[in-house]
CSV table of C-alpha atoms in Angstrom, one decimal:
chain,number,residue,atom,x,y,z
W,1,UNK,CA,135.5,-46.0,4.2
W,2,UNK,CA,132.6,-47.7,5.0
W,3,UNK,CA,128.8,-46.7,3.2
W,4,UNK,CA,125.7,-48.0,3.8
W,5,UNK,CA,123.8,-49.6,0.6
W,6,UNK,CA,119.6,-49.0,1.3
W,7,UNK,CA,117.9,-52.5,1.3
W,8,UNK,CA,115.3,-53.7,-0.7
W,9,UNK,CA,111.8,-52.6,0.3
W,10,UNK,CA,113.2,-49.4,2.1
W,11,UNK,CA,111.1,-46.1,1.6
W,12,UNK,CA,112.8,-43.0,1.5
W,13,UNK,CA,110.5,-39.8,1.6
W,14,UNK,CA,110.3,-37.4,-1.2
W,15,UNK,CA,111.7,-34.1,-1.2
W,16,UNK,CA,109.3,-31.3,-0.1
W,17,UNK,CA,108.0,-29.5,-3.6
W,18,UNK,CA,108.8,-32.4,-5.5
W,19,UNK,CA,107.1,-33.2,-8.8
W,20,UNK,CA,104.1,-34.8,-7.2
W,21,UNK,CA,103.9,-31.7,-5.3
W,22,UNK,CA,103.6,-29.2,-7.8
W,23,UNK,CA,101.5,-31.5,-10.0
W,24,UNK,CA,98.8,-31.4,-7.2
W,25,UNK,CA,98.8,-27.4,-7.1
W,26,UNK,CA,98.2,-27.4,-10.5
W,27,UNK,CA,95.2,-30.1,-10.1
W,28,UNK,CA,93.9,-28.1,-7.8
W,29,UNK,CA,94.2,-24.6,-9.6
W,30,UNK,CA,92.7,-25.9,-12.8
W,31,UNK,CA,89.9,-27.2,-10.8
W,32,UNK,CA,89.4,-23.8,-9.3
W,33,UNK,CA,89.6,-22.3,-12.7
W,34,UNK,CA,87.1,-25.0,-14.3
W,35,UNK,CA,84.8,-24.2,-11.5
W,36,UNK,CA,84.9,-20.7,-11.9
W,37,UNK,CA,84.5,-20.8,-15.7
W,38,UNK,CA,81.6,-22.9,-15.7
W,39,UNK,CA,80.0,-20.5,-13.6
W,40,UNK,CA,80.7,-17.6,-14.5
W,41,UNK,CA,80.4,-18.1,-18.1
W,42,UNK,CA,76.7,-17.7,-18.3
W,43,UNK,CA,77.0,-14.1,-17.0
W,44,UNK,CA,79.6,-13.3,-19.2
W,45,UNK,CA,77.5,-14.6,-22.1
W,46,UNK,CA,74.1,-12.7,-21.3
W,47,UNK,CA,76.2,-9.7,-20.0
W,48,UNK,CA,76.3,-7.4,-23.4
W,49,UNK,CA,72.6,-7.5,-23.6
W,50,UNK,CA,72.1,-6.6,-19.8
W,51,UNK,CA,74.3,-3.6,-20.8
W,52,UNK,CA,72.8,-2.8,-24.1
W,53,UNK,CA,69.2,-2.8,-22.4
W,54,UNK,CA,70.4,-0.7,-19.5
W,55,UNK,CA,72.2,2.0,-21.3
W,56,UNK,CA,68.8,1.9,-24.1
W,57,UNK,CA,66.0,0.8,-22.2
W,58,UNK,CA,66.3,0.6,-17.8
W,59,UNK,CA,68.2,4.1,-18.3
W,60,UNK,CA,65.7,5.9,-20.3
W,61,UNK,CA,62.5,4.3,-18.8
W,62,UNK,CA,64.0,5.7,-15.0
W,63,UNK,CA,65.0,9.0,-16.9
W,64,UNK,CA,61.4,9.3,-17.8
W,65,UNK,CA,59.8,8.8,-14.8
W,66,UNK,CA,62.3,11.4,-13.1
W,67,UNK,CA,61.4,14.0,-16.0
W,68,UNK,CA,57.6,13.0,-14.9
W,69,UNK,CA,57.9,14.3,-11.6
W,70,UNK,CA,59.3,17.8,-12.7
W,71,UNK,CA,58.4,20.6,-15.0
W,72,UNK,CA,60.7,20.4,-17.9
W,73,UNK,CA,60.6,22.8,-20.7
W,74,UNK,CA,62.3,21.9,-24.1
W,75,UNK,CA,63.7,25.3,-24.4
W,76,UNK,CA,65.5,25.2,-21.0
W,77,UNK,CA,66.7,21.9,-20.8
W,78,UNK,CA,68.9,22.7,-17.5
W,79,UNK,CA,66.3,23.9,-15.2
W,80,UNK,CA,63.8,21.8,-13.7
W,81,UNK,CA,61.3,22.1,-11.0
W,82,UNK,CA,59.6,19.2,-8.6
W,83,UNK,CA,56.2,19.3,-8.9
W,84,UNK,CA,55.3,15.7,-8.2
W,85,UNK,CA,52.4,14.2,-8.8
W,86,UNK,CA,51.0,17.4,-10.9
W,87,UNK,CA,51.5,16.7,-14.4
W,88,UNK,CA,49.5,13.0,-14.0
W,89,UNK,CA,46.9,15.1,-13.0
W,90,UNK,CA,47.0,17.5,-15.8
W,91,UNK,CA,46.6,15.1,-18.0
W,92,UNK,CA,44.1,12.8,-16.6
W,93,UNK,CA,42.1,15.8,-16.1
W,94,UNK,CA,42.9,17.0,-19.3
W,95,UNK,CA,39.9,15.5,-22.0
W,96,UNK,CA,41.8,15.1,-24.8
W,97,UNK,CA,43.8,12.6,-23.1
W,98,UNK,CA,40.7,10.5,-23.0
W,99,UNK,CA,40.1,11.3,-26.3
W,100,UNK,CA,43.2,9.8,-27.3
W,101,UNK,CA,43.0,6.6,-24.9
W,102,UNK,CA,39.5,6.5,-26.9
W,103,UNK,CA,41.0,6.4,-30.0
W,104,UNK,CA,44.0,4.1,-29.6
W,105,UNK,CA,41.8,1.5,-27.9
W,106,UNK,CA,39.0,1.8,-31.4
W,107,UNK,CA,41.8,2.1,-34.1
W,108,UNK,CA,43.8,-1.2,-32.1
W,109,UNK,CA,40.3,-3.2,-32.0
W,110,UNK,CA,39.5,-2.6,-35.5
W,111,UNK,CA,43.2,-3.1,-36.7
W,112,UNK,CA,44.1,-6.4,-34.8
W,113,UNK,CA,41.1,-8.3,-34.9
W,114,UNK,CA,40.3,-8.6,-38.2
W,115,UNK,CA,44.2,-8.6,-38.7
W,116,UNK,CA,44.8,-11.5,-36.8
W,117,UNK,CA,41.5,-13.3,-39.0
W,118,UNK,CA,43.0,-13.0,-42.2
W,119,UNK,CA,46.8,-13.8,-41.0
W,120,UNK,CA,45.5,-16.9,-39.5
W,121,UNK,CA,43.4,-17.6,-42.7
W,122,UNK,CA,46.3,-17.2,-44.8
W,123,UNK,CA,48.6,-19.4,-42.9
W,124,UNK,CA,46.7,-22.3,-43.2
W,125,UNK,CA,46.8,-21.7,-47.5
W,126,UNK,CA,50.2,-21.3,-47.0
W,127,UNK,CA,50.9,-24.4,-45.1
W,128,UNK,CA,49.1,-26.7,-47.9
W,129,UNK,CA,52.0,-27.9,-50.3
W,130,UNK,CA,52.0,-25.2,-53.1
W,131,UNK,CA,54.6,-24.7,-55.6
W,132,UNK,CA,56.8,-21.9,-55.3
W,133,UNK,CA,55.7,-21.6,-51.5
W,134,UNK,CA,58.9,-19.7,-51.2
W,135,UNK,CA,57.6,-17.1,-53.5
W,136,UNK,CA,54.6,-16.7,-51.6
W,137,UNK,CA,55.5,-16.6,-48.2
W,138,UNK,CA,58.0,-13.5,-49.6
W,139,UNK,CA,55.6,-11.9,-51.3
W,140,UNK,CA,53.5,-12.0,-48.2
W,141,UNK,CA,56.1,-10.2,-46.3
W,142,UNK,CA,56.6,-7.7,-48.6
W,143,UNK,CA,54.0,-4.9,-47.0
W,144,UNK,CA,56.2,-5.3,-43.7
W,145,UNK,CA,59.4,-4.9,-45.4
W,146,UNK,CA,57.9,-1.4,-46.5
W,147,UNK,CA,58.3,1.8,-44.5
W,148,UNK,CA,55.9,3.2,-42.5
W,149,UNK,CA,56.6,6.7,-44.1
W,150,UNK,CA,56.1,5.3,-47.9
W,151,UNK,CA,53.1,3.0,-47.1
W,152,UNK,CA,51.3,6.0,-44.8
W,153,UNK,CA,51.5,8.7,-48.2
W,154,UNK,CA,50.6,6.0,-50.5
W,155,UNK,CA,47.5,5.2,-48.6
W,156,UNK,CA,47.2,8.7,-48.0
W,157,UNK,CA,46.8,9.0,-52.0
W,158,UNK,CA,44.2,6.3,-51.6
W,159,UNK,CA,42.3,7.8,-49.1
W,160,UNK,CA,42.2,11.4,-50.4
W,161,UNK,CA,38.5,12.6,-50.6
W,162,UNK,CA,38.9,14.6,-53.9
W,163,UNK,CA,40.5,12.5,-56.4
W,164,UNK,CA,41.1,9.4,-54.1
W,165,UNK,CA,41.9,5.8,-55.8
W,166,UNK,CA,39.0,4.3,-53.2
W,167,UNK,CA,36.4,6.9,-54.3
W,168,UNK,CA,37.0,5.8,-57.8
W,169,UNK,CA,35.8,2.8,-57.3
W,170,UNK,CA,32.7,3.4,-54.9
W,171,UNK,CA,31.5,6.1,-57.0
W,172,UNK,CA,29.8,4.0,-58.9
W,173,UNK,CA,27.6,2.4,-55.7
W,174,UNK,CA,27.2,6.1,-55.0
W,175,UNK,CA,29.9,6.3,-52.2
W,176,UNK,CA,32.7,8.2,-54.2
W,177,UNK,CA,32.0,11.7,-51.8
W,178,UNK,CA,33.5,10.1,-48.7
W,179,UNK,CA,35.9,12.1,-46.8
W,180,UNK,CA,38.2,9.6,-44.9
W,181,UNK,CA,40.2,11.8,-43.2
W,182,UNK,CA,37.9,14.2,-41.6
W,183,UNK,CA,34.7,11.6,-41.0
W,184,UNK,CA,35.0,10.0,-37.0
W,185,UNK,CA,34.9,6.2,-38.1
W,186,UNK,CA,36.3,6.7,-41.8
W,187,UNK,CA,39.3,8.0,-40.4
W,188,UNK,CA,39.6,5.3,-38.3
W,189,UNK,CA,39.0,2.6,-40.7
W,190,UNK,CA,41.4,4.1,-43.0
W,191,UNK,CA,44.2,4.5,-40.5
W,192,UNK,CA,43.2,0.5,-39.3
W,193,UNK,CA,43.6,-0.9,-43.0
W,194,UNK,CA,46.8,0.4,-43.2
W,195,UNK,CA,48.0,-1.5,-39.8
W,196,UNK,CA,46.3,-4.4,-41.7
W,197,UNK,CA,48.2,-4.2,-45.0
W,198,UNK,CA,51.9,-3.7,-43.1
W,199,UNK,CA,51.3,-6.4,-40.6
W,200,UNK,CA,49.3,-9.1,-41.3
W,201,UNK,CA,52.0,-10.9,-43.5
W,202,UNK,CA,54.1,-11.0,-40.4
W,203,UNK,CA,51.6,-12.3,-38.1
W,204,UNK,CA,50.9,-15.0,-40.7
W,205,UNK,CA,54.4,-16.3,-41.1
W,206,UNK,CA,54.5,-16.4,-36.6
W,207,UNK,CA,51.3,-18.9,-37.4
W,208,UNK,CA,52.5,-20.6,-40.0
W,209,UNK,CA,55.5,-21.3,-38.2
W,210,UNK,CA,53.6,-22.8,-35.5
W,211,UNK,CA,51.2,-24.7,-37.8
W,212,UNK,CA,54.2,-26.5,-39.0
W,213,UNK,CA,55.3,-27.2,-35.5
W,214,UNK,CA,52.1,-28.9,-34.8
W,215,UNK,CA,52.4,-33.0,-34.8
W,216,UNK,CA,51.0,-34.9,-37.7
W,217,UNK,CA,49.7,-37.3,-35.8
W,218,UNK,CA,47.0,-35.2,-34.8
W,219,UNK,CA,46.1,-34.7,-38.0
W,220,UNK,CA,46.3,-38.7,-38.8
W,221,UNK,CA,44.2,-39.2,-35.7
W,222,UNK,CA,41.3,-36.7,-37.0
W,223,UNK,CA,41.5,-38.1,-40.4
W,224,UNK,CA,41.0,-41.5,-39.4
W,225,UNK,CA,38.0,-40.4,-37.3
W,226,UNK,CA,36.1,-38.9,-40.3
W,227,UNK,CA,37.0,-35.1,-39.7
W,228,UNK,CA,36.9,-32.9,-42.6
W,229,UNK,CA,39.5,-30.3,-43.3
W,230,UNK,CA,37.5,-27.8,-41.6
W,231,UNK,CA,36.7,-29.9,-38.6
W,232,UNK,CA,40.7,-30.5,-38.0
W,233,UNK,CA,41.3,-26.7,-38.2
W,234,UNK,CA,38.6,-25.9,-35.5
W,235,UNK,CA,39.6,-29.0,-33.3
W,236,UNK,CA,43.5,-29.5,-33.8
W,237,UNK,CA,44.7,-26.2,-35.5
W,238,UNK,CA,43.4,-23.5,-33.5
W,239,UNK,CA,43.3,-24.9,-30.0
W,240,UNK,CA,47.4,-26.0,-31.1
W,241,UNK,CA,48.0,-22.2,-31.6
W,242,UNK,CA,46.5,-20.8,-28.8
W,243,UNK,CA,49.8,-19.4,-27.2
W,244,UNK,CA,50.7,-18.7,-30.2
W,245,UNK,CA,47.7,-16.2,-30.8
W,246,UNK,CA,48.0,-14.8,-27.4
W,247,UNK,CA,51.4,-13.9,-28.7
W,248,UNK,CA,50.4,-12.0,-31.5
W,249,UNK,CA,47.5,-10.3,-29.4
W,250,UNK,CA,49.6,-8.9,-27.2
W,251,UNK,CA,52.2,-7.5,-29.9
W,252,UNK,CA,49.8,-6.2,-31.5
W,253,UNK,CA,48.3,-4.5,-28.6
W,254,UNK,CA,51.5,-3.0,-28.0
W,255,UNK,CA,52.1,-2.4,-31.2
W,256,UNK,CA,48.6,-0.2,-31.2
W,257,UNK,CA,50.0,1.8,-28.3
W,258,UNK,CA,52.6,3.3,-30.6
W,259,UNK,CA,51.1,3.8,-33.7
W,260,UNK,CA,51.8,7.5,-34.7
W,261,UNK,CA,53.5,6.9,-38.4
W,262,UNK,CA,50.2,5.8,-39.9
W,263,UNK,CA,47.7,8.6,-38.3
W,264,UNK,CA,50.6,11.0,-38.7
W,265,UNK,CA,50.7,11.1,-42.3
W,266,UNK,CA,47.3,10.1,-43.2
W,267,UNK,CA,46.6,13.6,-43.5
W,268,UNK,CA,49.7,15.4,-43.5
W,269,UNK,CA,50.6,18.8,-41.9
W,270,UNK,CA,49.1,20.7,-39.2
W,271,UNK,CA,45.9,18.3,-39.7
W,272,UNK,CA,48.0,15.0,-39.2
W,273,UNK,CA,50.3,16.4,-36.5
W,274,UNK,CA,47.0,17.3,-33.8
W,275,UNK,CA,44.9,14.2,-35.5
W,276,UNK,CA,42.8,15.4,-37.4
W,277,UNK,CA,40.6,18.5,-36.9
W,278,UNK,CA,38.8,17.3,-34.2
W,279,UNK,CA,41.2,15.2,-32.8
W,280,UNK,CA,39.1,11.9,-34.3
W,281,UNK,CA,42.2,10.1,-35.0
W,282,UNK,CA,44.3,11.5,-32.2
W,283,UNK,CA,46.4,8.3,-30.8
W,284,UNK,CA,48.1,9.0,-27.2
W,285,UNK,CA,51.3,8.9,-29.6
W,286,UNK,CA,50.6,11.9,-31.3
W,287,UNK,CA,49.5,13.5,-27.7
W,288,UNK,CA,52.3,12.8,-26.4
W,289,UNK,CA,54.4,14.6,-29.5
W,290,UNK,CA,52.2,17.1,-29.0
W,291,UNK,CA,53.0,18.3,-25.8
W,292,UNK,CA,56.7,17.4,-26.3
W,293,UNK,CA,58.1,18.7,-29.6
W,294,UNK,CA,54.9,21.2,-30.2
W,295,UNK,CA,54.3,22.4,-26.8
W,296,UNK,CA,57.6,21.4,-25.6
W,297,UNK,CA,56.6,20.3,-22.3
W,298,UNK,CA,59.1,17.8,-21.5
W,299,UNK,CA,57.1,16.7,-18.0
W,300,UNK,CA,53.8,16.7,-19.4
W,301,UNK,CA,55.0,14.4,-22.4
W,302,UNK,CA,57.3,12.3,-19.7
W,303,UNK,CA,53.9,11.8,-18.1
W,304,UNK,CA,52.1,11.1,-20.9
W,305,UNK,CA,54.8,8.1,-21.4
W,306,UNK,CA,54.3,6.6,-18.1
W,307,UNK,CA,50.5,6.3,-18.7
W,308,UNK,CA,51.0,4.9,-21.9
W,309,UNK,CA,53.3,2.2,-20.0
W,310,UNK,CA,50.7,1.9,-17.3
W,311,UNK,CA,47.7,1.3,-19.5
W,312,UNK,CA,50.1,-1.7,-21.4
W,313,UNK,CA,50.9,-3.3,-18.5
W,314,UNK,CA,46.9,-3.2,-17.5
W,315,UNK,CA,46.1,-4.8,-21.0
W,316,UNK,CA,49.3,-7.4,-20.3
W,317,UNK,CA,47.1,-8.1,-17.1
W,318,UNK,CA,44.3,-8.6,-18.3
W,319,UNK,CA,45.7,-10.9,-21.5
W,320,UNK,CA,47.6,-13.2,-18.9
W,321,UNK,CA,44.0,-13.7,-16.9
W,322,UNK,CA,42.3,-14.7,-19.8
W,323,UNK,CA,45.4,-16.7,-20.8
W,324,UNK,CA,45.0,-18.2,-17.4
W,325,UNK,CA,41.3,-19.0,-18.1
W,326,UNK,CA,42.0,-20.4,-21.4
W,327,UNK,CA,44.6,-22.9,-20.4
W,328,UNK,CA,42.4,-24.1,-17.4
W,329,UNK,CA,38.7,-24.5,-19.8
W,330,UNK,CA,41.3,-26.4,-22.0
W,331,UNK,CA,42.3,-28.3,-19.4
């Protein structure tokens, strides 16, 4: 029987699915996979703090507003009633409310500015070379590592017009009779230096963290030009910070917004819950518990929220202008 031997050079196809076949689906699903991985990654990555800000912060801002347009009383939770617009009037109409905006906007000048001063002041010690700088820059946090509860009583203590540790020690330059709490501006200035004593450790470690990002260089360069230590903290310090003091400007707007521990507790009691007798140290924090724990007007104190937001967003406005303004004048 006669068979056929292939000759040299001859090509026979390979089988359909061979190895070179299935080698190539593979490739090609790998690729695929590769592709989608590297895009979809990303998402996957951000995704639990998309969910974590929508189920603590998109949910309850929108749940807000909703309770904003209705008439919702604490004690009957289940029944509501569309009245639109009404309780943003109610309040704007309402003087106390201005009151309130009148006080958060005094107490958050005379908290952050001279706030900000001394953090700024106190970075630049800290950024010398000083032995146990460690120590220091812990101690220096130590006031915002403290409660608001436990700092508020203490400074209540301080504060207290009969007996008080600060009318101790102006008695004798005849100023020991001051009521803090009850006085207009005393009140004030007491509830503002005890933002100052909690926060201005913090702000000072956010500008010492920047001071220590800035070049040395710069430094070098003014040195060499014969400017004193002063001169290269006007000329090289500061204008280095500048985004950096926007920053803390508008945290510690915000952070003005919400104050209710301090004026809370300043006084205490009936007093500290309606700010004071006449309302002198009312913040729009402790209107709005006001109408939604004491008065139990859920709507009105809803409301009372979405002003609060509107008024932050007005001051974030107005910071990115100037921020605008500052960065073209430097420029």
């Amino acid at each position: 029987m006669a068979t056929t031997t292939p000759t040299r050079g001859a090509s026979t196809p390979p089988p359909p699915g061979g190895p070179r076949t299935a080698y190539k689906e593979r490739s090609a699903w790998r690729s695929r996979l590769w592709r989608f991985d590297d895009k979809a990654s990303p998402y996957a990555y951000i995704a639990p703090f998309f969910l974590i800000f929508g189920a603590f912060g998109l949910y309850p801002l929108i749940y807000t507003g909703w309770i904003a347009l209705h008439r919702v009383e604490m004690t009957s939770l289940d029944q509501s009633e569309w009245v639109g617009l009404d309780n943003f009037a109610t309040i704007l109409q309402d003087s106390e409310f201005w009151t309130a905006v009148s006080n958060t906007f005094l107490i958050g000048v005379i908290s952050t500015v001279p706030q900000l001063m001394v953090a700024l002041g106190l970075a630049h010690l800290l950024n010398y070379k000083l032995r146990a700088s460690t120590f220091w820059r812990t101690i220096i946090l130590t006031p915002y590592a403290t409660s608001v509860a436990t700092a508020a009583l203490v400074f209540a203590l301080v504060f207290r017009a009969d007996g008080g540790l600060l009318n101790w020690v102006l008695e004798p330059f005849g100023g020991g009779d001051i009521d803090w709490g009850n006085g207009h501006w005393t009140s004030k200035i007491a509830i503002s230096i005890i933002v100052i004593w909690r926060w201005t450790g913090y702000n000072a470690l956010i500008y010492l963290a920047a001071m220590q990002a800035v070049p040395s260089d710069l430094y070098e360069a003014a040195s060499i030009d014969g400017a004193s230590r002063w001169q290269q903290f006007r000329k090289v310090t500061i204008p280095s910070l500048r985004p950096t003091i926007l920053f803390t400007i508008v945290i510690s707007t915000i952070g003005s917004m919400q104050l209710f521990g301090e004026p809370l507790l300043l006084q205490g009691g009936t007093l500290g819950s309606i700010g004071g007798s006449e309302h002198q140290y009312e913040t729009l924090s402790i209107y709005l518990y006001n109408y939604g724990w004491k008065l139990q007007h859920l709507g009105l104190s809803a409301a009372v929220a979405w002003a609060m937001l509107v008024l932050l967003l007005l001051i974030a406005l107005i910071n990115w202008i100037v921020s605008r303004f500052v960065r073209k004048s430097a420029a």
